[in-house]
CSV table of C-alpha atoms in Angstrom, one decimal:
chain,number,residue,atom,x,y,z
A,1,MET,CA,18.7,1.5,-1.5
A,2,VAL,CA,20.0,0.5,1.9
A,3,ARG,CA,18.2,-2.3,3.5
A,4,GLU,CA,18.7,-3.3,7.1
A,5,GLN,CA,19.3,-7.0,7.3
A,6,ALA,CA,17.0,-8.2,10.0
A,7,ALA,CA,18.3,-10.3,12.9
A,8,PRO,CA,17.5,-14.0,12.7
A,9,LEU,CA,13.8,-14.5,13.4
A,10,PRO,CA,12.0,-14.5,15.7
A,11,LEU,CA,13.0,-12.0,18.3
A,12,SER,CA,10.0,-12.5,20.4
A,13,LEU,CA,8.7,-16.1,20.5
A,14,PRO,CA,10.0,-19.6,20.1
A,15,VAL,CA,8.6,-21.3,17.0
A,16,PRO,CA,6.0,-23.9,17.9
A,17,PRO,CA,6.1,-26.6,15.2
A,18,ALA,CA,2.6,-28.0,15.6
A,19,ARG,CA,0.9,-25.0,13.9
A,20,SER,CA,3.2,-25.3,10.8
A,21,ALA,CA,0.4,-26.5,8.5
A,22,ARG,CA,-1.8,-23.6,9.6
A,23,THR,CA,-2.5,-20.6,7.4
A,24,LEU,CA,-2.6,-16.9,8.5
A,25,VAL,CA,-4.6,-14.4,6.5
A,26,ILE,CA,-2.9,-11.0,6.7
A,27,LEU,CA,-4.9,-7.9,6.2
A,28,PRO,CA,-2.9,-4.7,6.0
A,29,ALA,CA,-5.3,-2.0,6.9
A,30,LEU,CA,-5.1,1.8,6.8
A,31,ASN,CA,-8.2,3.7,7.9
A,32,GLU,CA,-10.6,0.9,7.0
A,33,GLU,CA,-13.1,1.1,9.8
A,34,ALA,CA,-15.9,1.5,7.3
A,35,ALA,CA,-15.3,-1.7,5.3
A,36,LEU,CA,-13.3,-3.9,7.8
A,37,ALA,CA,-16.0,-5.4,9.9
A,38,ALA,CA,-17.9,-6.8,6.9
A,39,VAL,CA,-14.7,-8.1,5.3
A,40,LEU,CA,-13.7,-9.9,8.6
A,41,ARG,CA,-17.2,-11.4,9.0
A,42,GLU,CA,-17.3,-12.7,5.4
A,43,LEU,CA,-13.8,-14.2,5.8
A,44,ALA,CA,-14.8,-15.9,9.0
A,45,LEU,CA,-18.0,-17.2,7.4
A,46,THR,CA,-16.3,-18.4,4.1
A,47,CYS,CA,-13.0,-19.7,5.6
A,48,PRO,CA,-13.6,-20.5,9.2
A,49,GLN,CA,-10.5,-22.7,9.4
A,50,LEU,CA,-8.1,-19.8,8.7
A,51,ASP,CA,-6.6,-17.5,11.3
A,52,VAL,CA,-6.6,-13.8,10.6
A,53,LEU,CA,-4.3,-11.0,11.5
A,54,VAL,CA,-5.1,-7.3,10.9
A,55,VAL,CA,-2.0,-5.1,10.7
A,56,ASP,CA,-3.1,-1.6,11.5
A,57,ASP,CA,-0.7,0.5,9.5
A,58,GLY,CA,-0.9,3.7,11.6
A,59,SER,CA,-4.6,4.3,11.1
A,60,THR,CA,-6.1,7.4,12.6
A,61,ASP,CA,-9.6,5.9,12.8
A,62,ALA,CA,-11.0,3.0,14.8
A,63,THR,CA,-9.6,0.3,12.5
A,64,ALA,CA,-7.9,-1.6,15.3
A,65,GLY,CA,-10.9,-1.4,17.5
A,66,VAL,CA,-13.2,-2.7,14.8
A,67,ALA,CA,-10.9,-5.7,14.3
A,68,ARG,CA,-10.7,-6.5,18.1
A,69,ALA,CA,-14.5,-6.2,18.3
A,70,GLU,CA,-14.7,-8.9,15.7
A,71,GLY,CA,-12.3,-11.1,17.8
A,72,VAL,CA,-9.5,-10.8,15.4
A,73,PRO,CA,-5.8,-10.3,16.6
A,74,VAL,CA,-4.4,-6.9,15.7
A,75,ALA,CA,-0.8,-5.7,15.3
A,76,VAL,CA,-0.7,-2.0,15.6
A,77,LEU,CA,2.2,-0.1,13.9
A,78,ALA,CA,3.2,3.0,15.7
A,79,PHE,CA,3.2,5.0,12.5
A,80,ASN,CA,2.4,4.4,8.8
A,81,LEU,CA,4.9,2.1,7.0
A,82,GLY,CA,3.0,1.5,3.8
A,83,VAL,CA,1.7,-1.8,2.6
A,84,GLY,CA,5.1,-3.4,2.3
A,85,GLY,CA,6.0,-2.7,6.0
A,86,ALA,CA,2.6,-3.8,7.2
A,87,LEU,CA,2.9,-7.0,5.2
A,88,GLN,CA,6.4,-7.7,6.5
A,89,THR,CA,5.0,-7.2,10.0
A,90,GLY,CA,2.4,-9.9,9.1
A,91,PHE,CA,5.1,-12.2,7.8
A,92,ARG,CA,7.2,-11.9,10.9
A,93,TYR,CA,4.2,-12.4,13.1
A,94,ALA,CA,3.3,-15.5,11.1
A,95,ILE,CA,6.8,-17.0,11.6
A,96,ALA,CA,7.0,-16.0,15.2
A,97,HIS,CA,3.7,-17.9,15.9
A,98,GLY,CA,4.6,-20.9,13.8
A,99,TYR,CA,2.3,-20.5,10.7
A,100,GLY,CA,3.4,-22.4,7.7
A,101,ARG,CA,1.6,-20.4,5.0
A,102,ALA,CA,0.1,-16.9,4.7
A,103,ILE,CA,-2.4,-15.1,2.5
A,104,GLN,CA,-2.3,-11.4,1.7
A,105,PHE,CA,-5.9,-10.0,1.6
A,106,ASP,CA,-7.3,-6.5,1.2
A,107,ALA,CA,-9.1,-4.9,4.0
A,108,ASP,CA,-11.3,-2.8,1.8
A,109,GLY,CA,-13.4,-5.6,0.4
A,110,GLN,CA,-12.2,-5.8,-3.1
A,111,HIS,CA,-11.1,-9.4,-2.7
A,112,ASP,CA,-13.5,-12.4,-2.6
A,113,PRO,CA,-12.9,-14.8,0.3
A,114,GLY,CA,-14.5,-17.5,-1.8
A,115,GLN,CA,-11.3,-17.5,-3.9
A,116,VAL,CA,-8.9,-18.1,-1.0
A,117,PRO,CA,-9.2,-21.9,-1.4
A,118,ALA,CA,-8.1,-21.6,-5.1
A,119,LEU,CA,-4.9,-19.8,-4.0
A,120,LEU,CA,-4.2,-22.3,-1.2
A,121,ALA,CA,-4.7,-25.2,-3.7
A,122,ALA,CA,-2.0,-23.8,-5.9
A,123,LEU,CA,0.3,-23.7,-2.8
A,124,ASP,CA,-0.5,-27.3,-2.2
A,125,GLU,CA,0.5,-28.1,-5.8
A,126,GLY,CA,4.0,-26.8,-4.9
A,127,ALA,CA,3.9,-23.1,-5.7
A,128,ASP,CA,5.7,-20.7,-3.4
A,129,LEU,CA,4.0,-17.5,-4.5
A,130,VAL,CA,0.4,-17.6,-5.8
A,131,ILE,CA,-0.9,-14.4,-7.3
A,132,GLY,CA,-4.6,-13.8,-7.7
A,133,SER,CA,-4.8,-12.2,-11.1
A,134,ARG,CA,-7.5,-10.0,-12.3
A,135,PHE,CA,-6.5,-10.5,-15.9
A,136,ALA,CA,-5.5,-14.2,-16.1
A,137,ALA,CA,-9.0,-15.3,-17.1
A,138,PRO,CA,-9.7,-15.5,-20.9
A,139,GLU,CA,-12.4,-12.8,-20.9
A,140,ALA,CA,-10.4,-10.6,-18.5
A,141,GLY,CA,-10.0,-6.9,-18.5
A,142,SER,CA,-13.6,-6.1,-19.0
A,143,GLU,CA,-14.7,-6.5,-15.4
A,144,TYR,CA,-12.0,-4.5,-13.6
A,145,ASP,CA,-11.3,-1.2,-15.3
A,146,VAL,CA,-8.1,0.5,-14.0
A,147,GLY,CA,-8.1,3.5,-16.3
A,148,ARG,CA,-6.0,4.2,-19.3
A,149,LEU,CA,-3.1,6.0,-17.7
A,150,ARG,CA,-2.7,3.5,-14.9
A,151,GLY,CA,-3.2,0.7,-17.3
A,152,GLY,CA,-0.4,2.0,-19.5
A,153,ALA,CA,2.0,2.4,-16.6
A,154,MET,CA,1.2,-1.0,-15.4
A,155,GLY,CA,1.9,-2.3,-18.9
A,156,ILE,CA,5.4,-0.8,-18.9
A,157,LEU,CA,6.2,-2.3,-15.5
A,158,ARG,CA,4.8,-5.7,-16.7
A,159,LEU,CA,7.2,-5.5,-19.7
A,160,ALA,CA,10.1,-4.7,-17.4
A,161,VAL,CA,9.2,-7.7,-15.2
A,162,ARG,CA,9.0,-9.9,-18.3
A,163,VAL,CA,12.4,-8.8,-19.5
A,164,LEU,CA,14.0,-9.2,-16.1
A,165,SER,CA,12.4,-12.4,-15.0
A,166,GLY,CA,12.0,-14.0,-18.4
A,167,ARG,CA,8.4,-14.8,-17.6
A,168,SER,CA,5.1,-13.2,-18.4
A,169,PHE,CA,2.7,-12.2,-15.7
A,170,SER,CA,-0.8,-10.8,-16.4
A,171,ASP,CA,-1.3,-9.0,-13.1
A,172,THR,CA,1.9,-7.9,-11.3
A,173,SER,CA,0.2,-5.4,-9.0
A,174,SER,CA,-2.4,-7.7,-7.5
A,175,GLY,CA,-2.5,-7.6,-3.7
A,176,PHE,CA,-4.3,-10.9,-3.4
A,177,ARG,CA,-1.5,-13.4,-2.9
A,178,ALA,CA,-0.5,-16.6,-1.0
A,179,PHE,CA,2.9,-17.5,0.3
A,180,SER,CA,4.6,-20.8,1.1
A,181,ALA,CA,6.8,-21.3,4.2
A,182,PRO,CA,10.1,-20.8,2.5
A,183,LEU,CA,8.9,-17.7,0.8
A,184,LEU,CA,7.5,-16.4,4.1
A,185,ALA,CA,11.0,-16.7,5.7
A,186,PHE,CA,12.5,-15.0,2.7
A,187,TYR,CA,10.1,-12.1,2.7
A,188,ALA,CA,10.2,-11.8,6.5
A,189,ALA,CA,13.9,-11.0,6.4
A,190,ASP,CA,13.7,-8.4,3.6
A,191,TYR,CA,10.6,-7.0,1.8
A,192,PRO,CA,10.4,-4.0,-0.5
A,193,ASN,CA,8.5,-1.2,1.3
A,194,GLU,CA,7.9,1.5,-1.2
A,195,TYR,CA,4.7,2.0,-3.2
A,196,LEU,CA,4.7,-0.7,-6.0
A,197,GLY,CA,7.7,-2.3,-4.3
A,198,ASP,CA,5.3,-4.5,-2.2
A,199,THR,CA,3.8,-5.9,-5.4
A,200,VAL,CA,6.0,-5.7,-8.5
A,201,GLU,CA,9.5,-5.7,-6.9
A,202,ALA,CA,8.5,-8.5,-4.4
A,203,LEU,CA,7.3,-10.6,-7.4
A,204,LEU,CA,10.6,-10.1,-9.2
A,205,LEU,CA,12.6,-10.8,-6.0
A,206,ALA,CA,10.8,-14.2,-5.7
A,207,CYS,CA,11.4,-15.0,-9.3
A,208,GLN,CA,15.1,-14.2,-9.1
A,209,ALA,CA,15.6,-16.2,-5.9
A,210,GLY,CA,14.2,-19.2,-7.7
A,211,PHE,CA,10.8,-19.5,-6.0
A,212,ARG,CA,8.0,-21.0,-8.0
A,213,VAL,CA,5.5,-18.3,-8.9
A,214,VAL,CA,2.1,-19.0,-10.4
A,215,GLU,CA,-1.0,-17.0,-11.2
A,216,VAL,CA,-4.6,-18.0,-10.4
A,217,PRO,CA,-7.5,-16.1,-12.1
A,218,VAL,CA,-9.7,-14.2,-9.7
A,219,SER,CA,-12.3,-11.6,-10.1
A,220,MET,CA,-12.2,-8.5,-8.0
A,221,ARG,CA,-14.9,-6.1,-6.8
A,222,VAL,CA,-14.9,-2.4,-7.2
A,223,ARG,CA,-13.4,-0.7,-4.1
A,224,ALA,CA,-16.1,-0.6,-1.4
A,225,ALA,CA,-15.1,2.7,0.1
A,226,GLY,CA,-12.5,5.4,-0.6
A,227,THR,CA,-10.6,6.3,-3.7
A,228,PRO,CA,-7.2,5.1,-5.0
A,229,SER,CA,-4.8,7.0,-2.9
A,230,THR,CA,-2.4,8.2,-5.6
A,231,GLN,CA,-2.8,11.0,-8.1
A,232,ASN,CA,-1.3,11.2,-11.6
A,233,LEU,CA,2.0,13.0,-11.0
A,234,LYS,CA,2.7,11.0,-7.9
A,235,LEU,CA,1.8,7.9,-9.8
A,236,ALA,CA,4.4,8.8,-12.5
A,237,TYR,CA,7.0,9.3,-9.9
A,238,HIS,CA,6.2,5.9,-8.3
A,239,TYR,CA,6.3,4.0,-11.5
A,240,LEU,CA,9.6,5.7,-12.5
A,241,ARG,CA,11.1,4.8,-9.1
A,242,ALA,CA,9.9,1.2,-9.3
A,243,LEU,CA,11.3,0.9,-12.8
A,244,LEU,CA,14.7,2.2,-11.6
A,245,SER,CA,14.6,-0.2,-8.6
A,246,LEU,CA,13.8,-3.2,-10.9
A,247,LEU,CA,16.6,-2.3,-13.3
A,248,SER,CA,19.1,-1.8,-10.4
A,249,ARG,CA,18.4,-5.4,-9.3
A,250,ALA,CA,19.3,-6.8,-12.8
A,251,PRO,CA,23.1,-7.0,-12.3
A,252,VAL,CA,22.6,-8.9,-9.1
A,253,ARG,CA,20.7,-11.6,-11.0
A,254,ARG,CA,23.5,-11.8,-13.6
A,255,ARG,CA,26.1,-12.1,-10.8
A,256,GLU,CA,24.1,-14.9,-9.2
A,257,ARG,CA,23.7,-16.7,-12.5
A,258,ALA,CA,27.5,-16.5,-13.0
A,259,MET,CA,28.0,-17.8,-9.5
A,260,ARG,CA,25.7,-20.8,-10.1
A,261,ARG,CA,27.5,-21.5,-13.3
A,262,SER,CA,30.8,-21.5,-11.6
A,263,LEU,CA,29.5,-23.9,-8.9
A,264,ARG,CA,28.5,-26.5,-11.5
B,1,MET,CA,38.7,40.6,-3.0
B,2,SER,CA,39.1,43.5,-0.6
B,3,THR,CA,40.6,43.1,2.8
B,4,GLY,CA,37.2,44.0,4.3
B,5,ALA,CA,35.6,41.0,2.6
B,6,HIS,CA,38.3,38.7,4.0
B,7,VAL,CA,37.9,40.1,7.5
B,8,PHE,CA,34.1,39.6,7.2
B,9,ILE,CA,34.5,35.9,6.0
B,10,LEU,CA,37.0,35.3,8.8
B,11,LEU,CA,34.6,36.6,11.4
B,12,LEU,CA,31.8,34.6,10.0
B,13,THR,CA,33.9,31.4,10.0
B,14,VAL,CA,35.1,32.0,13.6
B,15,PHE,CA,31.5,32.5,14.8
B,16,SER,CA,30.5,29.3,12.9
B,17,LEU,CA,33.4,27.4,14.6
B,18,LEU,CA,32.3,28.7,18.0
B,19,PHE,CA,28.7,27.7,17.3
B,20,ILE,CA,29.9,24.1,16.4
B,21,VAL,CA,32.1,23.9,19.5
B,22,ARG,CA,29.1,24.9,21.6
B,23,MET,CA,26.9,22.3,20.0
B,24,VAL,CA,29.5,19.6,20.7
B,25,ARG,CA,29.8,20.8,24.4
B,26,ARG,CA,26.1,20.5,24.7
B,27,ASN,CA,26.2,17.0,23.3
B,28,GLN,CA,24.0,18.1,20.4
B,29,LEU,CA,26.5,17.2,17.7
B,30,PRO,CA,28.3,13.8,17.6
B,31,SER,CA,32.1,14.2,17.5
B,32,ARG,CA,32.4,12.6,14.1
B,33,TYR,CA,30.3,15.4,12.5
B,34,ALA,CA,32.0,18.0,14.7
B,35,LEU,CA,35.4,16.9,13.4
B,36,LEU,CA,34.1,17.2,9.8
B,37,TRP,CA,32.7,20.7,10.2
B,38,LEU,CA,35.5,22.0,12.4
B,39,SER,CA,38.2,21.0,9.9
B,40,ILE,CA,36.2,22.6,7.1
B,41,GLY,CA,35.9,25.8,9.2
B,42,VAL,CA,39.6,25.8,10.0
B,43,VAL,CA,40.4,25.5,6.2
B,44,ILE,CA,38.1,28.4,5.4
B,45,ALA,CA,39.5,30.5,8.2
B,46,PHE,CA,43.0,29.8,7.0
B,47,LEU,CA,42.2,30.7,3.4
B,48,ALA,CA,40.5,33.9,4.6
B,49,THR,CA,43.6,34.9,6.5
B,50,PHE,CA,46.0,34.0,3.8
B,51,PRO,CA,44.2,34.6,0.5
B,52,SER,CA,47.4,34.3,-1.5
B,53,VAL,CA,47.4,30.6,-0.8
B,54,LEU,CA,44.1,30.2,-2.6
B,55,ASP,CA,45.5,32.2,-5.6
B,56,ARG,CA,48.5,29.9,-5.7
B,57,ILE,CA,46.4,26.7,-5.6
B,58,ALA,CA,44.1,28.1,-8.3
B,59,SER,CA,46.9,29.0,-10.7
B,60,SER,CA,48.6,25.6,-10.1
B,61,LEU,CA,45.3,24.0,-11.1
B,62,GLY,CA,45.1,26.2,-14.2
B,63,ILE,CA,42.0,28.1,-12.9
B,64,ALA,CA,42.3,31.8,-13.7
B,65,TYR,CA,39.6,33.0,-11.3
B,66,ALA,CA,40.7,32.0,-7.8
B,67,PRO,CA,37.2,32.0,-6.2
B,68,GLY,CA,36.2,29.5,-8.9
B,69,ALA,CA,38.7,27.0,-7.4
B,70,PHE,CA,37.2,27.6,-4.0
B,71,PHE,CA,33.6,27.1,-5.2
B,72,LEU,CA,34.7,23.9,-7.1
B,73,GLY,CA,36.2,22.5,-4.0
B,74,ALA,CA,33.3,23.6,-1.8
B,75,ILE,CA,30.5,22.2,-4.1
B,76,THR,CA,32.3,18.9,-4.6
B,77,LEU,CA,32.8,18.5,-0.8
B,78,LEU,CA,29.2,19.5,0.0
B,79,LEU,CA,27.8,17.1,-2.7
B,80,LEU,CA,29.8,14.2,-1.2
B,81,ILE,CA,28.5,15.1,2.3
B,82,VAL,CA,24.9,15.2,1.1
B,83,VAL,CA,25.3,11.8,-0.6
B,84,HIS,CA,26.6,10.4,2.6
B,85,PHE,CA,23.7,11.9,4.5
B,86,SER,CA,21.2,10.2,2.0
B,87,TRP,CA,22.9,6.9,2.7
B,88,GLU,CA,22.8,7.5,6.4
B,89,LEU,CA,19.1,8.6,6.2
B,90,ALA,CA,18.2,5.4,4.3
B,91,ARG,CA,20.0,3.3,6.9
B,92,LEU,CA,18.2,5.0,9.8
B,93,ASP,CA,14.9,4.7,8.0
B,94,ALA,CA,15.4,0.9,7.5
B,95,ARG,CA,16.3,0.5,11.2
B,96,THR,CA,13.3,2.6,12.4
B,97,ARG,CA,10.9,0.5,10.2
B,98,LEU,CA,12.3,-2.7,11.6
B,99,LEU,CA,11.9,-1.4,15.2
B,100,ALA,CA,8.3,-0.3,14.5
B,101,GLU,CA,7.5,-3.8,13.0
B,102,GLU,CA,9.1,-5.6,16.0
B,103,LEU,CA,7.2,-3.4,18.4
B,104,ALA,CA,3.9,-4.1,16.7
B,105,ILE,CA,4.6,-7.9,16.8
B,106,LEU,CA,5.5,-7.9,20.4
B,107,ARG,CA,2.4,-5.9,21.4
B,108,ALA,CA,0.1,-7.8,19.0
B,109,ASP,CA,-2.6,-10.1,20.3
B,110,PRO,CA,-1.7,-13.8,20.1
B,111,PRO,CA,-3.5,-16.0,17.6
B,112,ARG,CA,-7.1,-16.5,18.8
B,113,ASP,CA,-8.8,-19.7,19.9
B,114,PRO,CA,-5.9,-21.6,21.6
B,115,THR,CA,-8.0,-24.8,21.7
B,116,ARG,CA,-7.6,-25.2,18.0
B,117,SER,CA,-3.9,-24.9,18.2
B,118,PRO,CA,-2.5,-27.3,20.8
B,119,VAL,CA,0.7,-25.2,21.2
B,120,SER,CA,0.9,-23.3,24.4
B,121,THR,CA,2.9,-20.1,24.1
B,122,ALA,CA,3.8,-17.7,26.8
B,123,GLU,CA,0.5,-15.9,26.3
B,124,ASP,CA,-1.6,-18.9,27.0
B,125,GLN,CA,-0.2,-19.2,30.5
B,126,PRO,CA,-2.3,-17.7,33.3
B,127,VAL,CA,-0.6,-14.5,34.4
B,128,ASP,CA,-0.7,-13.2,38.0
B,129,HIS,CA,-1.8,-9.6,38.1
């Protein structure tokens, strides 16, 4: 796939250094007017010290208006880019406004703001990418049922990631993540934008670039509103595409390893 | 093939060439694509006028059925062009995405509550309306 290498950041604003310790919570939102207000209020109540940005990913409903009514800044994309594009917009906004860390948080209410501090604590301990995992807890799997087909497909991808990264992750598709400053810059320049790319491929990219990736157990709620957007056949296509994309990255890793060896 | 078929193909090709020239004159087709399609049109017109050339090419390639040689060349060329278009499409898509993201960031609200962050950015300054 061709990726356009972005110009050096930021295009819009100078980077103010004083906010570097601050954290930005990024909520990619597509048609979430029903759930968004409650999510934003709970976030503000639970983590009042954190700034929030809603990235409206081409919604056709009042998502942006709901966020503004809650006093939260909104970046409105002119058309739908998918979670990856919305996230990258958030990353670039964070860097342009001098944030040092960022959190990815769902706008539909399936994540618990009470678990944000756990993710941030892992960042403080030196991690670059912290993944809130539904399945990392010992008794996991019982609370959040993803269905047999999706579960199987996720298993295959998990295996591919394990083979390619040499590490085992329990929840590669979680959208509850925290990012360090170096990883923010890395992702702001280039972030996978297709379905599953924003989760699985991004994880593998971070591993291969040598960032420290850790998982933190979290519990997730059942989706407040709406249904999972993808149907079976489409799902099969997306998993196949992601698998191909993962495999196509493998030679790059080998090349980099060879390069590192030659530098020693 | 009969002479009638060759005349028909020749006419079709000439009309296609005229159509492409008109698109170029109206600035609807960039010259690099025009050059590609025009040269393809010229080759087809040439082959339609002198069919024996195609026969000779086919037999020198060891292909018994002359139109088969033509289709082989045509399909190979079209495949390459389509692959090139896929590449170009992906590049355009990446650029459009980047522009959409930058536009959203430029138009986004600045971080709220400037008292908590002592940094003054351009947005914090009073603006004369």
